[in-house]
Amino acid sequence: MRRLAPFLGIALLLAGCGGGKTVSPTAKTVIGTIPTGSGASVPAGDAKTGAKLFKSQGCDGCHIFTPAGSTKTIGPDLDKLAQYAKQANSGSEAAFAFESIKSPSTYIQPGYEKAAPMPNFGQILKDKQIADLVAYLTKG
Ligand code: HEC
């Protein structure tokens, strides 16, 4: 009987964490809104790359965003992102934007329940690309 070492990979992964302490998330019951601060560690993004992605991914086909010159009103007006983030009460504007792009159905902007749903970009884009978009959407 031979056994491979299936946990070796996990051990290596853990070793790669640089000795940081293990933090286990505490379960909490959330009713009504999404958990706050869940996107607390938004990776650093590059606004220029974000601007390109905004066009290539068709964000401009559904959203107003003045820096991109886009005027479509299928989705919420992204010029007002800071205001939406406050209303959603789910962490910083960047964290809110990151979560909204990665997992659009987690929080639906009031009034847009019946709109053509935003594509699930969490399955299309890498976290870095989402961070680039966030950098573009939140600068200035
Ligand atoms: C097919 C149309 C469509 C496309 C394409 C689209 N969105 Fe959306 N988006 C929506 C709709 C509708 C909502 C509102 C529902 C919701 O909150 O998920 C939304 C919500 C958002 C929100 C959250 C706003 C809020 O207040 O909840 C952000 C941020 C956003 N979109 C960014 C993007 C970016 C960046 C892209 C391109 C990568 C994109 N969207 C592509 C339709 C779209």
GROMACS .gro file of C-alpha atoms and ligand atoms in nm:
model
  183
    1MET     CA    1   0.000   0.000   0.000
    2ARG     CA    2   0.152   0.325  -0.111
    3ARG     CA    3   0.041   0.668  -0.008
    4LEU     CA    4   0.136   0.987  -0.178
    5ALA     CA    5   0.163   1.302   0.021
    6PRO     CA    6  -0.139   1.505  -0.078
    7PHE     CA    7  -0.078   1.762   0.190
    8LEU     CA    8   0.269   1.852   0.075
    9GLY     CA    9   0.133   2.121  -0.154
   10ILE     CA   10  -0.068   2.277   0.123
   11ALA     CA   11   0.231   2.273   0.355
   12LEU     CA   12   0.434   2.454   0.090
   13LEU     CA   13   0.159   2.711   0.041
   14LEU     CA   14   0.145   2.779   0.411
   15ALA     CA   15   0.521   2.803   0.429
   16GLY     CA   16   0.500   3.069   0.160
   17CYS     CA   17   0.297   3.297   0.383
   18GLY     CA   18   0.608   3.432   0.548
   19GLY     CA   19   0.526   3.332   0.902
   20GLY     CA   20   0.227   3.561   0.934
   21LYS     CA   21  -0.021   3.452   1.193
   22THR     CA   22  -0.316   3.251   1.081
   23VAL     CA   23  -0.638   3.445   1.095
   24SER     CA   24  -0.960   3.255   1.084
   25PRO     CA   25  -1.258   3.457   0.978
   26THR     CA   26  -1.531   3.476   1.237
   27ALA     CA   27  -1.872   3.390   1.112
   28LYS     CA   28  -2.123   3.665   1.143
   29THR     CA   29  -2.481   3.686   1.047
   30VAL     CA   30  -2.550   3.951   0.792
   31ILE     CA   31  -2.901   4.046   0.703
   32GLY     CA   32  -2.981   4.281   0.422
   33THR     CA   33  -2.642   4.410   0.319
   34ILE     CA   34  -2.320   4.250   0.207
   35PRO     CA   35  -2.047   4.198   0.466
   36THR     CA   36  -1.855   4.519   0.517
   37GLY     CA   37  -1.490   4.536   0.436
   38SER     CA   38  -1.487   4.204   0.253
   39GLY     CA   39  -1.279   4.358  -0.025
   40ALA     CA   40  -1.051   4.533   0.220
   41SER     CA   41  -0.733   4.431   0.044
   42VAL     CA   42  -0.784   4.557  -0.308
   43PRO     CA   43  -0.466   4.489  -0.504
   44ALA     CA   44  -0.284   4.790  -0.647
   45GLY     CA   45  -0.411   4.877  -0.992
   46ASP     CA   46  -0.304   5.083  -1.288
   47ALA     CA   47  -0.559   5.340  -1.405
   48LYS     CA   48  -0.424   5.355  -1.761
   49THR     CA   49  -0.469   4.983  -1.810
   50GLY     CA   50  -0.809   5.020  -1.645
   51ALA     CA   51  -0.911   5.280  -1.904
   52LYS     CA   52  -0.830   5.034  -2.183
   53LEU     CA   53  -1.016   4.753  -2.010
   54PHE     CA   54  -1.318   4.979  -1.962
   55LYS     CA   55  -1.352   4.994  -2.342
   56SER     CA   56  -1.237   4.646  -2.434
   57GLN     CA   57  -1.468   4.480  -2.180
   58GLY     CA   58  -1.769   4.681  -2.293
   59CYS     CA   59  -1.825   4.864  -1.964
   60ASP     CA   60  -1.891   5.172  -2.176
   61GLY     CA   61  -2.182   4.990  -2.338
   62CYS     CA   62  -2.383   5.001  -2.014
   63HIS     CA   63  -2.249   5.281  -1.795
   64ILE     CA   64  -2.212   5.656  -1.792
   65PHE     CA   65  -1.854   5.744  -1.702
   66THR     CA   66  -1.742   6.090  -1.805
   67PRO     CA   67  -1.363   6.024  -1.815
   68ALA     CA   68  -1.436   5.749  -2.071
   69GLY     CA   69  -1.685   5.962  -2.260
   70SER     CA   70  -1.946   5.690  -2.217
   71THR     CA   71  -2.313   5.777  -2.189
   72LYS     CA   72  -2.508   5.451  -2.167
   73THR     CA   73  -2.766   5.419  -1.892
   74ILE     CA   74  -2.834   5.044  -1.868
   75GLY     CA   75  -2.632   5.032  -1.546
   76PRO     CA   76  -2.576   5.296  -1.275
   77ASP     CA   77  -2.391   5.619  -1.349
   78LEU     CA   78  -2.030   5.547  -1.250
   79ASP     CA   79  -1.961   5.917  -1.204
   80LYS     CA   80  -2.153   5.865  -0.880
   81LEU     CA   81  -1.958   5.565  -0.758
   82ALA     CA   82  -1.844   5.734  -0.435
   83GLN     CA   83  -2.205   5.811  -0.347
   84TYR     CA   84  -2.318   5.454  -0.422
   85ALA     CA   85  -2.038   5.316  -0.208
   86LYS     CA   86  -2.155   5.526   0.084
   87GLN     CA   87  -2.515   5.416   0.035
   88ALA     CA   88  -2.412   5.051   0.015
   89ASN     CA   89  -2.213   5.099   0.334
   90SER     CA   90  -1.968   4.828   0.237
   91GLY     CA   91  -1.622   4.962   0.297
   92SER     CA   92  -1.414   5.206   0.096
   93GLU     CA   93  -1.510   5.318  -0.252
   94ALA     CA   94  -1.230   5.100  -0.394
   95ALA     CA   95  -1.344   4.797  -0.197
   96PHE     CA   96  -1.702   4.853  -0.308
   97ALA     CA   97  -1.600   4.891  -0.673
   98PHE     CA   98  -1.379   4.582  -0.660
   99GLU     CA   99  -1.659   4.371  -0.514
  100SER     CA  100  -1.913   4.515  -0.759
  101ILE     CA  101  -1.706   4.417  -1.061
  102LYS     CA  102  -1.582   4.082  -0.932
  103SER     CA  103  -1.920   3.968  -0.811
  104PRO     CA  104  -2.193   4.197  -0.948
  105SER     CA  105  -2.483   4.002  -0.802
  106THR     CA  106  -2.357   4.039  -0.444
  107TYR     CA  107  -2.503   4.387  -0.423
  108ILE     CA  108  -2.758   4.519  -0.667
  109GLN     CA  109  -2.783   4.894  -0.690
  110PRO     CA  110  -3.140   4.990  -0.591
  111GLY     CA  111  -3.348   5.059  -0.900
  112TYR     CA  112  -3.145   4.819  -1.117
  113GLU     CA  113  -3.301   4.493  -1.005
  114LYS     CA  114  -3.463   4.453  -1.345
  115ALA     CA  115  -3.184   4.587  -1.562
  116ALA     CA  116  -2.988   4.362  -1.797
  117PRO     CA  117  -2.753   4.208  -1.541
  118MET     CA  118  -2.389   4.298  -1.544
  119PRO     CA  119  -2.171   4.010  -1.671
  120ASN     CA  120  -1.996   3.814  -1.399
  121PHE     CA  121  -1.652   3.966  -1.449
  122GLY     CA  122  -1.510   3.761  -1.163
  123GLN     CA  123  -1.502   3.474  -1.411
  124ILE     CA  124  -1.373   3.682  -1.700
  125LEU     CA  125  -1.107   3.907  -1.554
  126LYS     CA  126  -0.810   3.848  -1.325
  127ASP     CA  127  -0.808   4.027  -0.988
  128LYS     CA  128  -0.528   4.249  -1.119
  129GLN     CA  129  -0.743   4.359  -1.413
  130ILE     CA  130  -1.033   4.433  -1.180
  131ALA     CA  131  -0.792   4.635  -0.964
  132ASP     CA  132  -0.687   4.829  -1.277
  133LEU     CA  133  -1.051   4.911  -1.344
  134VAL     CA  134  -1.098   5.015  -0.981
  135ALA     CA  135  -0.796   5.246  -1.007
  136TYR     CA  136  -0.947   5.403  -1.317
  137LEU     CA  137  -1.294   5.440  -1.166
  138THR     CA  138  -1.178   5.586  -0.835
  139LYS     CA  139  -0.902   5.825  -0.936
  140GLY     CA  140  -0.975   6.192  -0.895
  141HEC     C1  141  -2.476   4.450  -1.977
  141HEC     C2  142  -2.456   4.578  -1.912
  141HEC     C3  143  -2.334   4.597  -1.822
  141HEC     C4  144  -2.200   4.584  -1.855
  141HEC     C5  145  -2.138   4.539  -1.985
  141HEC     C6  146  -2.127   4.627  -1.737
  141HEC     N1  147  -2.212   4.663  -1.636
  141HEC    FE1  148  -2.164   4.735  -1.453
  141HEC     N2  149  -2.357   4.724  -1.397
  141HEC     C7  150  -2.464   4.696  -1.480
  141HEC     C8  151  -2.588   4.698  -1.402
  141HEC     C9  152  -2.729   4.672  -1.455
  141HEC    C10  153  -2.549   4.730  -1.270
  141HEC    C11  154  -2.646   4.747  -1.151
  141HEC    C12  155  -2.673   4.616  -1.086
  141HEC    C13  156  -2.564   4.582  -0.988
  141HEC     O1  157  -2.544   4.661  -0.895
  141HEC     O2  158  -2.499   4.478  -1.008
  141HEC    C14  159  -2.404   4.746  -1.270
  141HEC    C15  160  -2.327   4.781  -1.160
  141HEC    C16  161  -2.193   4.818  -1.164
  141HEC    C17  162  -2.119   4.871  -1.054
  141HEC    C18  163  -2.172   4.891  -0.914
  141HEC    C19  164  -2.253   5.015  -0.905
  141HEC    C20  165  -2.344   5.005  -0.788
  141HEC     O3  166  -2.378   5.111  -0.733
  141HEC     O4  167  -2.383   4.894  -0.748
  141HEC    C21  168  -1.992   4.894  -1.097
  141HEC    C22  169  -1.875   4.951  -1.018
  141HEC    C23  170  -1.987   4.855  -1.235
  141HEC     N3  171  -2.112   4.809  -1.273
  141HEC    C24  172  -1.875   4.862  -1.315
  141HEC    C25  173  -1.866   4.800  -1.439
  141HEC    C26  174  -1.742   4.779  -1.511
  141HEC    C27  175  -1.606   4.826  -1.464
  141HEC    C28  176  -1.773   4.710  -1.625
  141HEC    C29  177  -1.679   4.655  -1.730
  141HEC    C30  178  -1.576   4.563  -1.680
  141HEC    C31  179  -1.918   4.693  -1.627
  141HEC     N4  180  -1.970   4.749  -1.512
  141HEC    C32  181  -1.988   4.634  -1.729
  141HEC    C33  182  -2.458   4.668  -1.615
  141HEC    C34  183  -2.340   4.644  -1.684
   0.00000   0.00000   0.00000
